[in-house]
PDB file of C-alpha atoms in Angstrom:
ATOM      1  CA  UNK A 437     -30.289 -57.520 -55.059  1.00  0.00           C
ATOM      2  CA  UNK A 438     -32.321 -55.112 -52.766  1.00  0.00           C
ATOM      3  CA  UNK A 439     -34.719 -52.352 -54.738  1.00  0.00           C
ATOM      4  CA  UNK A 440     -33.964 -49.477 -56.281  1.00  0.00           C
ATOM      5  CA  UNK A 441     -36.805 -47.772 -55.537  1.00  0.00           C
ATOM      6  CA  UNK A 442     -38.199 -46.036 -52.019  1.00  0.00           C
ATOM      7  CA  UNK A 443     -41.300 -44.547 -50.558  1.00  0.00           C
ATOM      8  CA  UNK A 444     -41.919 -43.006 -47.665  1.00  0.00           C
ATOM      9  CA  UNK A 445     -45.765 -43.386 -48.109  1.00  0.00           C
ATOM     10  CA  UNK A 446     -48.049 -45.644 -45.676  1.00  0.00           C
ATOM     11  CA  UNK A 447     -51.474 -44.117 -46.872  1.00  0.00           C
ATOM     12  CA  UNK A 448     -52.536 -46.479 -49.650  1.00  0.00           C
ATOM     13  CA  UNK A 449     -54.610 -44.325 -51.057  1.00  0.00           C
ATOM     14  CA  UNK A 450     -51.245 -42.321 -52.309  1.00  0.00           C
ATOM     15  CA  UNK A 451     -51.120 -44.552 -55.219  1.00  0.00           C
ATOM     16  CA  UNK A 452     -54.159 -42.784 -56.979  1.00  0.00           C
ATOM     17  CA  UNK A 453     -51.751 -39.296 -56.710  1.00  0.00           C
ATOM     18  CA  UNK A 454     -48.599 -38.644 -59.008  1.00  0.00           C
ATOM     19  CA  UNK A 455     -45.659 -39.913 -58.041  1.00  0.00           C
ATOM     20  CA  UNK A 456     -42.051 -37.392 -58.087  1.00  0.00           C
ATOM     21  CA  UNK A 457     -39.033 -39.631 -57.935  1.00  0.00           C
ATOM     22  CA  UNK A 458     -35.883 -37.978 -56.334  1.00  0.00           C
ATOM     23  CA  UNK A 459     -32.714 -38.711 -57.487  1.00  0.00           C
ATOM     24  CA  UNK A 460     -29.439 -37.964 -55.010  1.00  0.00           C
ATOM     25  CA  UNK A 461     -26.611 -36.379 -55.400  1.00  0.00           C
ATOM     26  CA  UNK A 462     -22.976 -38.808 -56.212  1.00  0.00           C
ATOM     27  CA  UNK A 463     -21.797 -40.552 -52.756  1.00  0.00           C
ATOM     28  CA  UNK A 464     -25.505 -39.818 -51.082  1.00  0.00           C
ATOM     29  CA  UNK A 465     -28.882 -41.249 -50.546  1.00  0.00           C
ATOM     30  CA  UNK A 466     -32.322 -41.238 -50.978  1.00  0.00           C
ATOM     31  CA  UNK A 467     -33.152 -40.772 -47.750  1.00  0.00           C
ATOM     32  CA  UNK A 468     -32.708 -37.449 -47.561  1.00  0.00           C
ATOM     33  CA  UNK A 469     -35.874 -36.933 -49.320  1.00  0.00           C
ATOM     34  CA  UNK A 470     -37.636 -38.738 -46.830  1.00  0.00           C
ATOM     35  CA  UNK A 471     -38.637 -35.300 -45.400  1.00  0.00           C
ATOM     36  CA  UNK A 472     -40.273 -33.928 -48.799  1.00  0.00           C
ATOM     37  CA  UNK A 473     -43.294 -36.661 -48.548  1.00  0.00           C
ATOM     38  CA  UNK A 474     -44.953 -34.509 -45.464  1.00  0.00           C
ATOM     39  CA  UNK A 475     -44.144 -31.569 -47.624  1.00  0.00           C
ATOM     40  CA  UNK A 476     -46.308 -33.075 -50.740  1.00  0.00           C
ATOM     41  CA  UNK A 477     -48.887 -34.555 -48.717  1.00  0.00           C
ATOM     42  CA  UNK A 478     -52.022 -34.759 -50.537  1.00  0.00           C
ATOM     43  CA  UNK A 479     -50.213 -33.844 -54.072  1.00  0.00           C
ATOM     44  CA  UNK A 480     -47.657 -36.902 -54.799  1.00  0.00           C
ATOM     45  CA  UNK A 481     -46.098 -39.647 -53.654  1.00  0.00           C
ATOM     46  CA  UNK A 482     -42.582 -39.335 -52.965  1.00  0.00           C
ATOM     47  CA  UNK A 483     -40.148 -42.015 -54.249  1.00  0.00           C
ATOM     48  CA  UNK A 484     -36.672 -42.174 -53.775  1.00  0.00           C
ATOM     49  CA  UNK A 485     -33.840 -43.950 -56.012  1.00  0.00           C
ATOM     50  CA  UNK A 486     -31.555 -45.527 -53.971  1.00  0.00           C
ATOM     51  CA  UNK A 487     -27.921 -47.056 -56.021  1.00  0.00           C
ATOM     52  CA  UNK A 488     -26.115 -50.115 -54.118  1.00  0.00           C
ATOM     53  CA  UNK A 489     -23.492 -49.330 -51.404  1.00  0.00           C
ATOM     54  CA  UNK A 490     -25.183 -46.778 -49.320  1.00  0.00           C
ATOM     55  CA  UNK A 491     -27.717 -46.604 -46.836  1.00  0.00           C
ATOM     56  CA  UNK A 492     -30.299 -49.635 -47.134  1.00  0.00           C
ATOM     57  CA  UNK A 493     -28.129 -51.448 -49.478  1.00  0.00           C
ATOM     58  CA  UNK A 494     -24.357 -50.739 -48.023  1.00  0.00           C
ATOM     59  CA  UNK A 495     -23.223 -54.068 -49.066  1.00  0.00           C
ATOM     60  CA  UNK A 496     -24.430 -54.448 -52.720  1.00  0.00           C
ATOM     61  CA  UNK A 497     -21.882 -53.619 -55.468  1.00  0.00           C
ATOM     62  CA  UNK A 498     -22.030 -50.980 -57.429  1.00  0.00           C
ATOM     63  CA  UNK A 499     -23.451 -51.821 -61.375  1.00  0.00           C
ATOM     64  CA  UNK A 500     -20.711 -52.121 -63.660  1.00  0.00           C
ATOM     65  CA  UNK A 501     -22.129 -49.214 -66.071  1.00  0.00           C
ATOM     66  CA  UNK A 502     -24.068 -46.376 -66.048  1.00  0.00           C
ATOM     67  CA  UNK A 503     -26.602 -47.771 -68.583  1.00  0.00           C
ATOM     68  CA  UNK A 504     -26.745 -50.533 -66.250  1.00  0.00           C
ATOM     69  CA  UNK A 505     -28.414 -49.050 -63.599  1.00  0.00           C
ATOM     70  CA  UNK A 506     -30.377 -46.782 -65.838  1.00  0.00           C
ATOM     71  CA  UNK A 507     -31.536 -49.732 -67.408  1.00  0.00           C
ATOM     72  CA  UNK A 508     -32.567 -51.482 -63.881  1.00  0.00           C
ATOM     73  CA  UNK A 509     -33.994 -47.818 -62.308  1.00  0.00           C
ATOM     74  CA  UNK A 510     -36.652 -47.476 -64.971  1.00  0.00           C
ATOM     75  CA  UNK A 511     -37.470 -51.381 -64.962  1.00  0.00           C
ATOM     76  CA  UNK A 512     -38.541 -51.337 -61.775  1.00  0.00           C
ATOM     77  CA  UNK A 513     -39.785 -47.652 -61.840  1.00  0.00           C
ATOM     78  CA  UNK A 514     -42.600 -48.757 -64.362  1.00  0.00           C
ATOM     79  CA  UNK A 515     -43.075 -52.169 -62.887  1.00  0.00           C
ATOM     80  CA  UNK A 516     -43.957 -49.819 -59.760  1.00  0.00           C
ATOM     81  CA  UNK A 517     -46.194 -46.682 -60.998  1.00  0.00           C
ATOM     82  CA  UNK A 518     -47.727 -48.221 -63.758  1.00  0.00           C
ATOM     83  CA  UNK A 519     -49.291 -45.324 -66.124  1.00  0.00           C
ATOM     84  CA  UNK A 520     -49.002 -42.817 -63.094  1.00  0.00           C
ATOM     85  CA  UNK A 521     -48.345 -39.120 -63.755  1.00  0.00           C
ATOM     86  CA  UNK A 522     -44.787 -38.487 -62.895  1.00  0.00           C
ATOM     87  CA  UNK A 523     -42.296 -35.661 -62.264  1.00  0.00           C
ATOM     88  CA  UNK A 524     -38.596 -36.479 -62.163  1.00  0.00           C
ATOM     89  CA  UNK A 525     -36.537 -34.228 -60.023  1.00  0.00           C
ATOM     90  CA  UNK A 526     -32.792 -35.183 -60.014  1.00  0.00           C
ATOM     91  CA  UNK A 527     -29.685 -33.220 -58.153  1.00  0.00           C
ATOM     92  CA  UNK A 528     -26.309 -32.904 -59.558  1.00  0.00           C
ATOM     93  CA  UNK A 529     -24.808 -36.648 -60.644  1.00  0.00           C
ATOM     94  CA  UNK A 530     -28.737 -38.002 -59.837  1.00  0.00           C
ATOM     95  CA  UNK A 531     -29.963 -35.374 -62.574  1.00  0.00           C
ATOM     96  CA  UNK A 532     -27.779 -36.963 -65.010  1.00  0.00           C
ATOM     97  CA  UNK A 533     -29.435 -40.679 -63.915  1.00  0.00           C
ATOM     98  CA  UNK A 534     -32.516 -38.762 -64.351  1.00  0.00           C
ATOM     99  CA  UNK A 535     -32.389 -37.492 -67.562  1.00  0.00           C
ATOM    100  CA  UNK A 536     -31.399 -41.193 -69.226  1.00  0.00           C
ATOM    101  CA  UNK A 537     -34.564 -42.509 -66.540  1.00  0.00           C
ATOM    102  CA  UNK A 538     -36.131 -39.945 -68.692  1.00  0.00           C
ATOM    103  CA  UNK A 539     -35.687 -41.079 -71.526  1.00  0.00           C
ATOM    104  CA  UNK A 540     -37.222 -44.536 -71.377  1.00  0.00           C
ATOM    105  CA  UNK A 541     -39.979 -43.517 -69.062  1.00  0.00           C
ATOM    106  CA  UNK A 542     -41.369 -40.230 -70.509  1.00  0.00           C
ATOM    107  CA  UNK A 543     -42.598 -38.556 -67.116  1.00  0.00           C
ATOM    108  CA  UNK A 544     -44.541 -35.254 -67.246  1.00  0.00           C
ATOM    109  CA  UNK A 545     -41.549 -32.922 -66.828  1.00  0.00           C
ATOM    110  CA  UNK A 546     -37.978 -33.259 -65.667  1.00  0.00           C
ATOM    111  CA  UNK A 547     -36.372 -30.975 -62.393  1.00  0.00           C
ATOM    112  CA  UNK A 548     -32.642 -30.872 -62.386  1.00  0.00           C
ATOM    113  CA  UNK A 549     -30.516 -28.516 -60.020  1.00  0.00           C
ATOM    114  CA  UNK A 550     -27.036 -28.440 -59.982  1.00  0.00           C
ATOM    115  CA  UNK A 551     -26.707 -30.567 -63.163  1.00  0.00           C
ATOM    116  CA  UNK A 552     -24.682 -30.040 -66.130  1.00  0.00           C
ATOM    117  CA  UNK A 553     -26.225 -30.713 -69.811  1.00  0.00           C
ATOM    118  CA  UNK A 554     -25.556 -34.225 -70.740  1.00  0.00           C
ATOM    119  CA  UNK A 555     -23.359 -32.857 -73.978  1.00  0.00           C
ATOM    120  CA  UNK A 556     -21.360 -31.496 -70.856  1.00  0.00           C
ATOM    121  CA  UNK A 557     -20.486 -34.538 -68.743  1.00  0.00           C
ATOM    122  CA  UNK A 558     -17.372 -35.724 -71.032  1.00  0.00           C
ATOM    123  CA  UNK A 559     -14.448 -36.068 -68.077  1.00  0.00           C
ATOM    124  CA  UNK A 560     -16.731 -35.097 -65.856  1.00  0.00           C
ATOM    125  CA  UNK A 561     -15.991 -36.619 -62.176  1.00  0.00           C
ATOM    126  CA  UNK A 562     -12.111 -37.432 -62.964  1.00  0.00           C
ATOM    127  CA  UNK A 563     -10.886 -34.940 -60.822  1.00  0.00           C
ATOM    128  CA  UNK A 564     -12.431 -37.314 -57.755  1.00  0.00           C
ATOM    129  CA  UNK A 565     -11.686 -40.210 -59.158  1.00  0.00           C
ATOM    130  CA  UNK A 566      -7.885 -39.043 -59.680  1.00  0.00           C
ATOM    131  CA  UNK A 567      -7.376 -37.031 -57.203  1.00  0.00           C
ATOM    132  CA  UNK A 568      -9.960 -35.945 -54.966  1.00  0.00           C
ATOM    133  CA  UNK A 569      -9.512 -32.218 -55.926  1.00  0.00           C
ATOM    134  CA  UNK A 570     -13.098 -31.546 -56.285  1.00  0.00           C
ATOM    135  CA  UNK A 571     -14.345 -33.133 -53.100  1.00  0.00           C
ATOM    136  CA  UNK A 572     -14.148 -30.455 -51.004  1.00  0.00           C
ATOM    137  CA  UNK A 573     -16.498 -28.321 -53.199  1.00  0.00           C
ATOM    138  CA  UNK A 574     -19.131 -31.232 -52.825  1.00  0.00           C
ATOM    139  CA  UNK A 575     -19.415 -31.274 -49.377  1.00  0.00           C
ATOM    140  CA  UNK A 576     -21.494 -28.882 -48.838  1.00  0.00           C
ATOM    141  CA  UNK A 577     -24.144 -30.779 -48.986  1.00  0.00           C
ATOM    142  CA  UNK A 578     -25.201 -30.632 -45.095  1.00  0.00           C
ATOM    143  CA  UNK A 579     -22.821 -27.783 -44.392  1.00  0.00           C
ATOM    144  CA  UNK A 580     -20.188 -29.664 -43.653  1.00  0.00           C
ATOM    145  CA  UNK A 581     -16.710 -28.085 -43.333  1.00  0.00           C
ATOM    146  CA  UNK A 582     -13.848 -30.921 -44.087  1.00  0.00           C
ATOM    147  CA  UNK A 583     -11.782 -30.092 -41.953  1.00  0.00           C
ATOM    148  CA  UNK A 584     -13.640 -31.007 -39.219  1.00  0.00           C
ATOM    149  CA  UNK A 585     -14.853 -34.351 -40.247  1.00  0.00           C
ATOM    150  CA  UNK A 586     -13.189 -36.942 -38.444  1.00  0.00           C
ATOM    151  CA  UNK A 587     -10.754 -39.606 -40.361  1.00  0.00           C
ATOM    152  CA  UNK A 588     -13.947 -42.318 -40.527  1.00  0.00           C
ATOM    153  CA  UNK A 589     -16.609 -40.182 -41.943  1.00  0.00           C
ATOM    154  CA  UNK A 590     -14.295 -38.205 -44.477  1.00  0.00           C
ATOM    155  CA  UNK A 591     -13.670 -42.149 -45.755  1.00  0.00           C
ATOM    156  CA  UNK A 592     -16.854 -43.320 -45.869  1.00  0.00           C
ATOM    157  CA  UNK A 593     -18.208 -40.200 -47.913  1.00  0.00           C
ATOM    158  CA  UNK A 594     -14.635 -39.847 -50.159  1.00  0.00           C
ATOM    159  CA  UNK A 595     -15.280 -43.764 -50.979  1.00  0.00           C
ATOM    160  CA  UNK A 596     -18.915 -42.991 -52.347  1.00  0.00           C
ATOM    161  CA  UNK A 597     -18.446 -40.344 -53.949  1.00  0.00           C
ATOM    162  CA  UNK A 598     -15.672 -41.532 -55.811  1.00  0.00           C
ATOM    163  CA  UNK A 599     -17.427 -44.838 -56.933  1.00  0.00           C
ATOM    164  CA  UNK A 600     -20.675 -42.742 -58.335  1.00  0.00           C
ATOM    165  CA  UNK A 601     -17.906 -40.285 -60.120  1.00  0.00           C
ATOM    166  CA  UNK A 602     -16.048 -43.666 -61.453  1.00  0.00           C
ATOM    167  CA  UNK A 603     -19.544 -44.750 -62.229  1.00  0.00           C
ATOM    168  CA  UNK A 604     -20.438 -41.471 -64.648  1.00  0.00           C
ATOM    169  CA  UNK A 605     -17.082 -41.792 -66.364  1.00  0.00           C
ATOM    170  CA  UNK A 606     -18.446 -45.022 -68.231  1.00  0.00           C
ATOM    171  CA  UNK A 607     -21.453 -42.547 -69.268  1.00  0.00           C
ATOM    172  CA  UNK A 608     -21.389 -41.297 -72.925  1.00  0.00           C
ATOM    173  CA  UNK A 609     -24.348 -39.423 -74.300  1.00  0.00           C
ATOM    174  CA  UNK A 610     -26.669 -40.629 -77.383  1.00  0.00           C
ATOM    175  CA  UNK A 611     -28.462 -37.992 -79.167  1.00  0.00           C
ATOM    176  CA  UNK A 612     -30.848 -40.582 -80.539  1.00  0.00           C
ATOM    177  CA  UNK A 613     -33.637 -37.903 -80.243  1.00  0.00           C
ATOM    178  CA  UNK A 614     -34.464 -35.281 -77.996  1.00  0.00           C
ATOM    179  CA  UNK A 615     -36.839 -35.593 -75.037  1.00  0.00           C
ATOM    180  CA  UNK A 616     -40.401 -35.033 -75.960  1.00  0.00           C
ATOM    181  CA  UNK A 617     -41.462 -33.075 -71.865  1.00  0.00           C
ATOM    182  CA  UNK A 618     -39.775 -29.709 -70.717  1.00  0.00           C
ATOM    183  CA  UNK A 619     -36.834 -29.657 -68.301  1.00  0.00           C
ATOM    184  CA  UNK A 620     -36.645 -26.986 -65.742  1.00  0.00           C
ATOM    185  CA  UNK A 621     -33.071 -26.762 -64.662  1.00  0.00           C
ATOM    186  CA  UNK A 622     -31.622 -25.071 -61.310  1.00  0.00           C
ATOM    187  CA  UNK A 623     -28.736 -23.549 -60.412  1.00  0.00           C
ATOM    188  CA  UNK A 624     -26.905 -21.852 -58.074  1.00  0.00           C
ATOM    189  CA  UNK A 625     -24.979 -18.219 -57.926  1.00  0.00           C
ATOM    190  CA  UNK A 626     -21.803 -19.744 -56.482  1.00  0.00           C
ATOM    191  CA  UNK A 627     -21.397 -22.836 -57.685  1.00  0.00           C
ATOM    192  CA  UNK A 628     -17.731 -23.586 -58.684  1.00  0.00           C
ATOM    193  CA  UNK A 629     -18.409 -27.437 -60.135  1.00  0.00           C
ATOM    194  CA  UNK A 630     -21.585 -26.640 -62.469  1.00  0.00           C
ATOM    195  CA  UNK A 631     -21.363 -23.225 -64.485  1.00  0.00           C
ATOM    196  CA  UNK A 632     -24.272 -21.043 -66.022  1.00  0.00           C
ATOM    197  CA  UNK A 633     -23.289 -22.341 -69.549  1.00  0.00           C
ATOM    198  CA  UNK A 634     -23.810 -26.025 -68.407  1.00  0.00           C
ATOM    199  CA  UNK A 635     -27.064 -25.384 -66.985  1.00  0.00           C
ATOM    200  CA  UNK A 636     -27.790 -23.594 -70.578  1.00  0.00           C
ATOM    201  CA  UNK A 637     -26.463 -26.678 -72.168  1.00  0.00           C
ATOM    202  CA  UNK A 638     -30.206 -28.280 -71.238  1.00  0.00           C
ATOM    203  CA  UNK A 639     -32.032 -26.739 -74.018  1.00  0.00           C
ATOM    204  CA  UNK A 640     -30.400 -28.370 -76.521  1.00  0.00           C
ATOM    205  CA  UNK A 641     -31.633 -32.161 -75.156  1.00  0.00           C
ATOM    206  CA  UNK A 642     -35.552 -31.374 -75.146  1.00  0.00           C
ATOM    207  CA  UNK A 643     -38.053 -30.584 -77.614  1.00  0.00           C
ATOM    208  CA  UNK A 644     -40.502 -29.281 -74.978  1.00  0.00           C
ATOM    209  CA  UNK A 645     -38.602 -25.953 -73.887  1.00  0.00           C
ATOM    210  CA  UNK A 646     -36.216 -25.106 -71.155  1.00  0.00           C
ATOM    211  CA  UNK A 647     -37.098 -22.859 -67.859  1.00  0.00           C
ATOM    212  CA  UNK A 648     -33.744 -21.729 -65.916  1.00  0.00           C
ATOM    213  CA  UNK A 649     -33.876 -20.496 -62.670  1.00  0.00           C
ATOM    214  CA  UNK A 650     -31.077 -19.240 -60.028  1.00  0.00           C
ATOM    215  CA  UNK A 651     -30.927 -19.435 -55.874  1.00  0.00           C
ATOM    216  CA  UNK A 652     -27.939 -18.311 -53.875  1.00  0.00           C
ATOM    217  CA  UNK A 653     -25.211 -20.356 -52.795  1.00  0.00           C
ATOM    218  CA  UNK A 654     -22.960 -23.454 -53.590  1.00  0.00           C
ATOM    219  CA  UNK A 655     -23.019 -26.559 -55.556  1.00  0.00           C
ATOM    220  CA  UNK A 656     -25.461 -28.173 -52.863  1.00  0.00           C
ATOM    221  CA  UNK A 657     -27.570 -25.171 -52.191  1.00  0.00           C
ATOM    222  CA  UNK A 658     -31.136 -26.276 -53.905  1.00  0.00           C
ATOM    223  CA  UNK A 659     -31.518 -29.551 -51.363  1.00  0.00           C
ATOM    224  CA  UNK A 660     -29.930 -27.140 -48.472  1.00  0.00           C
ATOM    225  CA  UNK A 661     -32.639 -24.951 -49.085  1.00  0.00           C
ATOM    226  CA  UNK A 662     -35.554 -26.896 -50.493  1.00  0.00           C
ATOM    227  CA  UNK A 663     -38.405 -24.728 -50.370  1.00  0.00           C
ATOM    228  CA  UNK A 664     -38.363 -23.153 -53.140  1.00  0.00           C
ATOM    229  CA  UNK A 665     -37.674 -26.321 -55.438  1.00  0.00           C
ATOM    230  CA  UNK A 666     -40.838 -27.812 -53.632  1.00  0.00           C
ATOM    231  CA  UNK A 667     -43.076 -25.111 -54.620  1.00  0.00           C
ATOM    232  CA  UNK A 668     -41.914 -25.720 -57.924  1.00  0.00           C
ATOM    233  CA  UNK A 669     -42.431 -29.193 -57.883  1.00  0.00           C
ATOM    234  CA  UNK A 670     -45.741 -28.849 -56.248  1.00  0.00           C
ATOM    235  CA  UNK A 671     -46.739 -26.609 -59.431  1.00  0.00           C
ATOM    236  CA  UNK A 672     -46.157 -29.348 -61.590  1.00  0.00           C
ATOM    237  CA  UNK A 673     -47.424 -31.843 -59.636  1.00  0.00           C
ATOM    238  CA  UNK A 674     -50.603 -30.263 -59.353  1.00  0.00           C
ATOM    239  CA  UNK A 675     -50.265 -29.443 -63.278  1.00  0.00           C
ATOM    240  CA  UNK A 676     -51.215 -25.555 -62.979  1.00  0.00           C
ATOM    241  CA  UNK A 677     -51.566 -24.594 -66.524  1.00  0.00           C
ATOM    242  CA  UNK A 678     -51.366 -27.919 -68.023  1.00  0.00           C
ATOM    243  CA  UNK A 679     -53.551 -31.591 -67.666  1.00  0.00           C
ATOM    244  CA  UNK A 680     -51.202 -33.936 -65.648  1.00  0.00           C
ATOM    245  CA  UNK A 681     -51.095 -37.196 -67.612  1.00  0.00           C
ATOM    246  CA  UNK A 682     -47.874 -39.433 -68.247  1.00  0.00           C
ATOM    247  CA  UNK A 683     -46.582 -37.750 -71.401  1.00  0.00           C
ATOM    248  CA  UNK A 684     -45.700 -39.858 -74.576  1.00  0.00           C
TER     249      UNK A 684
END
C-alpha cells in the first residue's frame, strides 16, 4: 500500500516550519499542489494527500469506506508531523476528507473552498455516480471544456471522479461534538454544485467561529485562481493575530 501522504520539500530544515496539508478535489490529485510549496517557502511545508488510483498510486484500490481512509490519512499524518503546527486546507470532496482529518488531528485552523457543510453531504455525489449529470460542472477544474476532451481522457477523469463520489456516498456525519479550531470556508459567485447556504452550513460544525469569503467564478475557481487562498493561508501559517501551536 503506497503513502498517503506527499511533500514536495527537499530542505530538511522544513520540518522545524508548520506544515498545510492539501486535500484535492473528487477524481484529482495531490500534485497539483506541488506548485504552492515555492509559494510558502520559508512559512510551511506543503503536504499533499494523495487517495489510491490516481497519480503515484494508479493501481491501488480504492478503501472500501470513507472512514476508512479517514482513519488511514490521519494515522499516517501524525506518524509524519508529530506535534507540528498545522493548517488543513481542503477543496470541494477533499474538504469533506478534511474536516473528518480534522477531527482526529486538531490542526490550528481548517480552509475549505468549494465545500458543502458536512450536515449537507446526504445524496451528495449520486448524480455522478447515477448518471454523470453533474460532471460537466466539475470540469472546470483546469478549464477544460468537455467537449473537446478526447474519448480516453473524458474516461479516465469520468472513472475517478465517479469512484471518489461512490466513495462519499458511504459518508454519514456524527455530531459527536463540534470542532474545537475555526473554519474559514470559500466559495465561489457561480458555482452551480455548492450553494451560499451550504457554505453557511459550516458554522454549525465548529465551536471556534466561521469566516466566509467569496471569489468569482465556478465550482473550481479557488485552485484556478490560487492567490488569494495562499495569502490566506500564509496568514495563518504565519499565525498573524494568534500564537501558532497545534490546537487541542
Amino acid at each position: 500500500m503506497g503513502s498517503w501522504i506527499s511533500t514536495w520539500s527537499q530542505d530538511p530544515a522544513d520540518r522545524n516550519l508548520p506544515a498545510l496539508l492539501c486535500l484535492p478535489p473528487a477524481g484529482a490529485g495531490c500534485q497539483q499542489f506541488r506548485s504552492w510549496q515555492p509559494e510558502l517557502n520559508g512559512i510551511a511545508q506543503v503536504y499533499g494527500v494523495q487517495l489510491p488510483g490516481r497519480e503515484n498510486r494508479w493501481g491501488e484500490a480504492m478503501p472500501d469506506t470513507f472512514g476508512e481512509a479517514v482513519t488511514a490519512i490521519a494515522a499516517e499524518l501524525e506518524a509524519t508531523l508529530g506535534d507540528r503546527p498545522l493548517v488543513v486546507f481542503g477543496h470541494s470532496f477533499g474538504g469533506l476528507i478534511g474536516y473528518e482529518v480534522a477531527r482526529r488531528v486538531t490542526p490550528r485552523a481548517l480552509v475549505v473552498s468549494g465545500c458543502r457543510a458536512p450536515t449537507h453531504w446526504d445524496g451528495a455525489g449520486r448524480g455522478i455516480v447515477d448518471d454523470g449529470e453533474e460532471l460537466d460542472k466539475l470540469f472546470d477544474t483546469a478549464g477544460l471544456d468537455p467537449a473537446l476532451l478526447d474519448e480516453d481522457t473524458r474516461t479516465v477523469m469520468v472513472g475517478m471522479l465517479r469512484k471518489d463520489a461512490q466513495l462519499s456516498l458511504s459518508y454519514v456525519h456524527r455530531p459527536d461534538g463540534l470542532l474545537p479550531v475555526p473554519v474559514h470556508a470559500w466559495g465561489a459567485d457561480g458555482d452551480e454544485t455548492v450553494s451560499s447556504a451550504d457554505l453557511d452550513g459550516w458554522a454549525a460544525v465548529t465551536s471556534a467561529g466561521l469566516t466566509r469569503r467569496t471569489v468569482t467564478g465556478g465550482h473550481h475557481a479557488v485552485l484556478r485562481h490560487p492567490r488569494p487562498v495562499l495569502d490566506h493561508l500564509a496568514a495563518l501559517l504565519r499565525a498573524e493575530g494568534a500564537p501558532l501551536t497545534r490546537a487541542g
